[in-house]
Amino acid sequence: MSRCDQCIARQLNSMKTLTKEELKEVAACKRTLFYKKGEVIFGENELLSGVYCVREGICKMTKLSANGKDHTVKLMGKGKLIGQRSVISEERTHLSAVALIDVELCYVPKDQILDNIKSNQEFSFNVLQNLAQDLREAEGDLINMAQKSVRQRLSEALTYVSKTFGETEDGYLNVNLSREDYASIVGTATESAIRILSQFKKEGLISTSGKKIKIEKLKELERVE
Amino acid sequence: MSRCDQCIARQLNSMKTLTKEELKEVAACKRTLFYKKGEVIFGENELLSGVYCVREGICKMTKLSANGKDHTVKLMGKGKLIGQRSVISEERTHLSAVALIDVELCYVPKDQILDNIKSNQEFSFNVLQNLAQDLREAEGDLINMAQKSVRQRLSEALTYVSKTFGETEDGYLNVNLSREDYASIVGTATESAIRILSQFKKEGLISTSGKKIKIEKLKELERVE
DNA sequence: CTTATACTATGATAATTGTCATGTTTTTCT
DNA sequence: AGAAAAACATGACAATTATCATAGTATAAG
């Protein structure tokens, strides 16, 4: 049982507004969990008894479709709280959470979260603002899906991964997702994602080395139509 | 300046948790507004100084796309609070609000809302739950957009309108949207929406009289692929 | 009532995207 | 290192959806 007050991940979400006392309580009841790439944290339609704070790594939130493929609704990196929505609305999960790469998570029982929402006004308002932000992003994604081509969406996925998870010294994306992962994020067939990445390569917008991707011309990639 | 405590619309949202005293304050500062079909309540990228509660009618929340068409993200019927997200996250609007049919709205200054969020814990938690619910719906819509065909999405739009806004005695939808409205909701070209509605007619799933639509075989319409 | 305007309808065609098949390359495991 | 598995790549073709053109129909305004 480690302390929470110096956790970097905590600084990135609503828990930054908790008092020292409240943090001690969280630290006392939390558990640290490790999942390997591909492991399932929870599935669809489950009842959660707590939320998971991403300390290290990235999870994907996915929904299985009728045809057996799954769509990645969003990626959760360091500091993101997984399961918050379900816990707050007291509903079953409608997405599953899967480790996209190896992850370290802190599990916090839901009562700990709900109690703080009821007692700490600053915390509560911060959660509210975060949810509002999430809602804005979800609506933005919806509009992108409705109005933009696969090509545009894939170019945005690449720049998103670059900006959110960074690049190595030699310019490659820090996180190496498979073509299938990209297809699932963009909402297209894996072959289509592969084809368009090949186009981007031919056009000099990106280059690859194995499954590693380097963005060569960011400005032009962002202007793709 | 009318009273709020007996307003039906209020019962449908977080304001149902306000105390009599708080409601009096809201009643004292609110203004009732009327917009005709097609009139704009606010545009994209605006700063809002309050929220709008739908007392009567329906508004659509839309986003203009690069090609000049706009996409309808959601419909706001009786009791829905418009602008709540922007006010809470203290950001500019990213959608515009337009009267889909004639509407009557109550405008409530944002301080009135924010003050109640800070002082009334029950209200605050209710707003939180509503936002969580909205987020769930937005993610659901995103997945539908990614995974379902235009035909499926249109059939869902029809059943949604039927269930949400009801039907007349003779079975026609209470709200008569244009084909263009449906296209905007479904995220397709107007011609495609028209074509598919024609197919539905031929298949006996719906019938029409002028622009009025009647769902003939709900179960089968819901099973459309 | 009639004329203008907006909405609905449908055909023809093009563009985008998905599916299936097949082969190559890369990674992983022993 | 070598075999097996997974991921990547690409062609051929099918299905879906968008776009353009054109015409009919309903609705509102004068």
CSV table of C-alpha atoms in Angstrom, one decimal, chain A residues 31-35 41 52 103-107:
chain,number,residue,atom,x,y,z
A,31,ARG,CA,-5.0,-1.7,-4.9
A,32,THR,CA,-2.4,-1.6,-7.6
A,33,LEU,CA,-3.0,-3.9,-10.5
A,34,PHE,CA,-0.9,-4.9,-13.5
A,35,TYR,CA,-2.3,-6.0,-16.9
A,41,ILE,CA,-9.8,-5.2,-17.3
A,52,TYR,CA,-9.3,2.4,-12.2
A,103,VAL,CA,-0.5,-1.1,-17.9
A,104,GLU,CA,-0.4,-0.3,-14.2
A,105,LEU,CA,-3.7,0.7,-12.7
A,106,CYS,CA,-4.8,1.8,-9.3
A,107,TYR,CA,-8.2,0.4,-8.3
